XYZ file of C-alpha atoms in Angstrom:
313
model
C 14.637 -29.520 -19.971
C 12.230 -27.417 -22.020
C 8.581 -27.181 -20.965
C 5.945 -25.825 -23.317
C 2.206 -25.238 -23.044
C -0.488 -23.000 -24.506
C -0.867 -19.398 -23.277
C -4.433 -20.177 -22.192
C -4.907 -22.675 -19.392
C -6.604 -25.996 -20.148
C -9.356 -25.235 -17.576
C -10.441 -22.351 -15.354
C -8.179 -23.838 -12.646
C -5.086 -23.372 -14.819
C -3.072 -20.161 -15.148
C -3.544 -17.948 -18.220
C -0.405 -16.201 -19.462
C -0.723 -12.561 -20.471
C 1.628 -10.854 -22.917
C 1.186 -7.598 -20.984
C 2.599 -8.991 -17.733
C 6.172 -7.977 -16.946
C 6.601 -10.541 -14.173
C 4.917 -13.647 -12.748
C 4.986 -14.647 -9.075
C 6.125 -18.265 -8.720
C 5.954 -20.978 -6.031
C 8.640 -23.695 -6.121
C 8.502 -27.057 -4.353
C 10.716 -30.140 -4.516
C 9.329 -33.544 -3.616
C 11.209 -36.117 -1.572
C 9.976 -39.212 -3.455
C 9.676 -40.383 -7.043
C 5.874 -40.394 -6.728
C 3.739 -37.279 -6.504
C 3.319 -36.397 -2.831
C 3.526 -33.560 -0.310
C 6.824 -31.689 -0.617
C 7.354 -31.117 3.085
C 9.534 -28.127 3.936
C 11.401 -28.066 0.627
C 9.690 -25.055 -0.883
C 10.320 -21.473 -1.813
C 8.984 -18.608 -3.920
C 10.214 -16.010 -6.338
C 9.387 -13.776 -9.260
C 9.849 -14.693 -12.917
C 10.657 -11.544 -14.913
C 9.586 -11.562 -18.552
C 11.828 -10.283 -21.348
C 10.930 -9.216 -24.862
C 12.606 -11.204 -27.647
C 14.528 -9.131 -30.199
C 13.260 -5.853 -28.725
C 14.179 -3.628 -25.736
C 12.894 -4.618 -22.290
C 12.252 -1.941 -19.642
C 13.970 -2.922 -16.377
C 13.402 0.280 -14.413
C 11.080 3.243 -14.862
C 10.520 6.018 -12.349
C 8.539 8.321 -14.623
C 9.180 11.982 -15.259
C 8.698 14.995 -13.028
C 5.780 17.276 -13.739
C 2.685 19.022 -12.441
C -1.073 19.171 -13.007
C -2.779 22.552 -12.741
C 0.595 23.942 -11.579
C 0.606 21.584 -8.594
C 3.624 19.221 -8.424
C 2.676 15.591 -9.088
C 3.928 13.023 -6.592
C 2.961 9.382 -6.015
C 4.426 6.677 -3.770
C 3.228 3.440 -5.371
C 4.785 0.516 -3.473
C 6.111 -2.692 -5.073
C 4.852 -6.210 -4.218
C 3.960 -7.619 -1.796
C 2.615 -4.329 -0.430
C 0.808 -3.464 -3.680
C 0.216 -4.377 -7.329
C 0.269 -0.994 -9.072
C 3.966 -0.920 -9.955
C 3.914 -4.541 -11.096
C 0.904 -3.855 -13.313
C 2.320 -0.489 -14.457
C -0.932 1.188 -13.475
C -1.080 4.621 -15.196
C -1.923 6.412 -11.943
C 1.659 6.139 -10.652
C 3.305 8.527 -13.137
C 2.411 12.001 -14.347
C 3.163 11.158 -17.992
C 0.587 8.332 -17.958
C -1.903 9.836 -15.471
C -5.391 9.947 -17.014
C -7.602 11.364 -14.285
C -8.475 11.302 -10.601
C -7.685 13.234 -7.422
C -4.850 15.249 -8.937
C -7.319 16.809 -11.372
C -9.707 17.894 -8.604
C -7.833 20.229 -6.269
C -9.366 23.237 -4.526
C -10.978 25.745 -6.931
C -10.453 23.459 -9.912
C -13.726 23.428 -11.846
C -14.898 20.625 -14.142
C -17.020 21.850 -17.057
C -18.921 19.789 -19.621
C -17.200 21.534 -22.543
C -14.489 24.091 -23.376
C -16.088 27.270 -22.028
C -15.717 30.120 -19.588
C -16.609 29.250 -16.006
C -20.178 30.446 -15.223
C -20.409 33.138 -12.547
C -23.256 31.472 -10.665
C -22.440 30.104 -7.226
C -24.468 27.624 -5.207
C -24.930 28.225 -1.494
C -26.122 25.386 0.680
C -26.361 24.558 4.365
C -25.673 21.296 6.173
C -27.234 20.165 9.429
C -25.711 17.561 11.727
C -27.165 15.744 14.718
C -24.966 13.896 17.215
C -26.003 11.218 19.716
C -23.664 10.548 22.652
C -23.400 8.695 25.958
C -21.826 10.088 29.104
C -18.538 8.426 30.085
C -18.604 6.739 33.505
C -16.116 4.778 35.563
C -17.240 2.678 38.512
C -15.101 0.290 40.554
C -12.334 0.584 37.970
C -14.647 -0.437 35.124
C -14.868 1.996 32.217
C -18.190 2.427 30.425
C -16.429 3.168 27.131
C -13.131 2.282 25.484
C -11.077 4.498 23.212
C -11.522 3.470 19.582
C -8.270 3.968 17.715
C -8.210 4.580 13.986
C -6.259 2.298 11.678
C -6.114 2.711 7.963
C -4.684 0.999 4.891
C -4.921 1.494 1.139
C -4.869 -1.592 -1.082
C -3.470 0.651 -3.826
C -0.396 1.162 -1.580
C 0.364 4.025 -1.191
C -1.094 5.832 -4.172
C -4.463 6.734 -2.678
C -6.162 5.977 -6.011
C -5.691 3.894 -9.128
C -6.969 3.339 -12.658
C -9.238 0.503 -13.744
C -8.268 -0.232 -17.362
C -10.987 -1.131 -19.835
C -11.092 -4.853 -20.635
C -10.767 -6.207 -24.163
C -13.772 -5.613 -26.410
C -14.200 -9.329 -27.144
C -14.524 -10.173 -23.438
C -18.053 -10.783 -22.129
C -19.215 -8.215 -19.552
C -19.516 -10.836 -16.803
C -15.845 -11.753 -17.324
C -14.594 -8.162 -17.293
C -12.938 -7.914 -13.878
C -9.882 -6.074 -12.587
C -8.291 -7.061 -9.280
C -5.640 -5.536 -7.042
C -4.235 -6.965 -3.795
C -2.041 -5.896 -0.899
C -0.113 -7.738 1.834
C 0.600 -5.801 5.030
C 0.713 -6.111 8.804
C -1.094 -4.482 11.695
C 2.215 -2.818 12.592
C 2.240 -1.108 9.174
C -0.862 0.819 10.284
C 0.459 1.719 13.737
C 0.700 5.412 14.696
C 2.652 5.540 17.960
C 1.890 9.093 19.081
C -0.348 11.132 21.409
C -4.073 10.615 20.699
C -4.794 14.158 21.895
C -2.596 15.651 19.187
C -3.756 13.657 16.179
C -6.931 11.569 15.660
C -4.865 8.934 13.818
C -2.552 8.330 16.799
C -2.746 5.114 18.829
C -1.267 6.443 22.054
C 0.928 4.183 24.206
C 1.117 0.841 22.383
C 3.853 -0.802 24.482
C 1.397 -1.909 27.189
C -0.595 -3.966 24.672
C -0.003 -6.847 22.262
C -2.394 -5.957 19.455
C -5.893 -4.769 18.607
C -9.474 -5.979 18.657
C -11.308 -4.962 15.478
C -14.640 -3.262 16.178
C -15.412 -1.654 12.811
C -14.129 -2.226 9.267
C -15.330 -0.365 6.186
C -13.891 -0.645 2.715
C -14.009 2.318 0.345
C -15.437 0.907 -2.871
C -16.719 3.179 -5.651
C -20.006 2.573 -7.443
C -20.947 1.399 -9.994
C -17.949 -0.835 -10.743
C -17.367 -2.237 -7.230
C -17.911 -6.012 -7.076
C -16.081 -7.378 -4.027
C -13.755 -6.105 -1.314
C -12.234 -8.536 1.193
C -9.888 -8.424 4.174
C -8.185 -11.622 5.435
C -5.984 -12.652 8.310
C -3.239 -14.057 6.076
C -1.780 -16.145 8.910
C -4.988 -18.130 9.464
C -6.790 -17.501 6.137
C -9.742 -16.190 8.175
C -12.031 -13.815 6.306
C -12.322 -10.765 8.566
C -14.582 -8.608 6.402
C -16.214 -8.767 2.991
C -18.216 -6.155 1.140
C -20.839 -7.042 -1.469
C -22.634 -3.914 -2.728
C -26.365 -3.790 -1.998
C -28.380 -2.300 -4.866
C -31.457 -0.233 -4.038
C -34.716 -1.644 -5.415
C -37.439 0.768 -4.282
C -38.090 4.331 -3.192
C -37.891 3.493 0.517
C -35.281 5.137 2.754
C -31.900 3.354 2.412
C -33.285 1.236 -0.450
C -33.417 3.943 -3.123
C -33.504 2.712 -6.697
C -30.328 3.623 -8.545
C -28.210 3.870 -5.385
C -25.760 1.420 -3.851
C -25.071 0.771 -0.162
C -21.891 -0.843 1.167
C -22.639 -1.844 4.791
C -19.584 -1.979 7.111
C -18.449 -4.984 9.154
C -19.258 -4.533 12.855
C -17.952 -6.551 15.811
C -19.266 -6.632 19.367
C -21.352 -8.557 21.927
C -23.018 -11.718 20.625
C -26.201 -10.877 22.557
C -26.519 -7.853 20.261
C -26.324 -10.058 17.190
C -22.713 -9.134 16.395
C -19.601 -11.190 15.727
C -17.171 -11.102 18.688
C -14.154 -8.842 18.090
C -11.161 -10.537 16.475
C -7.778 -10.078 18.162
C -4.889 -9.256 15.841
C -1.333 -9.009 17.163
C 0.892 -6.201 15.915
C 2.716 -8.701 13.682
C -0.404 -10.287 12.167
C -0.173 -10.494 8.383
C -3.215 -9.155 6.542
C -4.334 -9.519 2.936
C -6.654 -7.143 1.097
C -8.380 -7.951 -2.190
C -10.472 -5.602 -4.339
C -12.382 -6.668 -7.471
C -14.048 -4.279 -9.912
C -15.960 -4.629 -13.142
C -13.934 -3.095 -15.963
C -16.370 -3.170 -18.857
C -15.585 0.556 -18.917
C -12.447 2.327 -17.757
C -12.501 4.190 -14.430
C -10.087 6.747 -12.994
C -9.512 7.748 -9.373
C -10.783 4.409 -8.044
C -10.020 3.613 -4.385
C -9.652 0.459 -2.310
C -8.887 1.737 1.174
C -9.854 0.291 4.548
C -11.126 2.625 7.279
C -11.172 0.726 10.551
C -11.614 1.255 14.281
C -10.519 -0.961 17.155
C -9.360 -1.210 20.729
C -5.803 -1.856 21.948
C -5.756 -5.223 23.699
C -3.553 -7.800 25.392
C -3.185 -11.281 23.973
């Protein structure tokens, strides 16, 4: 049996094939009747690997060793389903294709606007911080505060940054989008160690079944950030979504030319917040990040910085 169809889908609901893709994720299902109906439990999934006709096809590439500014280059880009960068051959993963980002901005590395000697002038500035706090109290076994643990994930697993390639010139700006995704679990973020020795530690996790999310904030760079979403993949519940808020005036927190990305907060309903969502250690999560790619961007990030409380089911 030979099936043929155009590269471009018949409608926006149909898949568009791309010559640049090296593989395509597939879903397979076999019906139990001669008429079109639900397939029941006869289903599976896999990956269709593409091969060049009458030309060599790369089946494995780990890059070359090298350094930038005499600092060894090292990346740990993960394959699907954890991340998309290896599948998409994102240039950030290898030193021989790296175009810019964190590895070009180490300590005492100076970026100049042209080939010139570094100016001798130095800028000195001061920063002032103000902290508000509440005293911890415990009465009749009831604690006034709970320890917020830190959990963290990068959609660009585990590169820490990635490139946004420029879209084709003939593509309209509103259709120029670049998306990366990541599938992971709460357990992937777990740090089972002493909270007094490292701020990323969770402490004793064996007495609990999971976490209650209290705070979730995606790291989404302006001006290309469009959407950032976090889902409970087991229930398809949207846990957090970021839509950048563009400043429109000269008022505080609404400055023209600046973008705000408000975090997702969870807490008491009487304070106008969404109740915390419980996630077991084995809960599957799905992160999605969408950027405009009218222009190319380097050193883009799609990480989640979150806080929560260990909880029982």
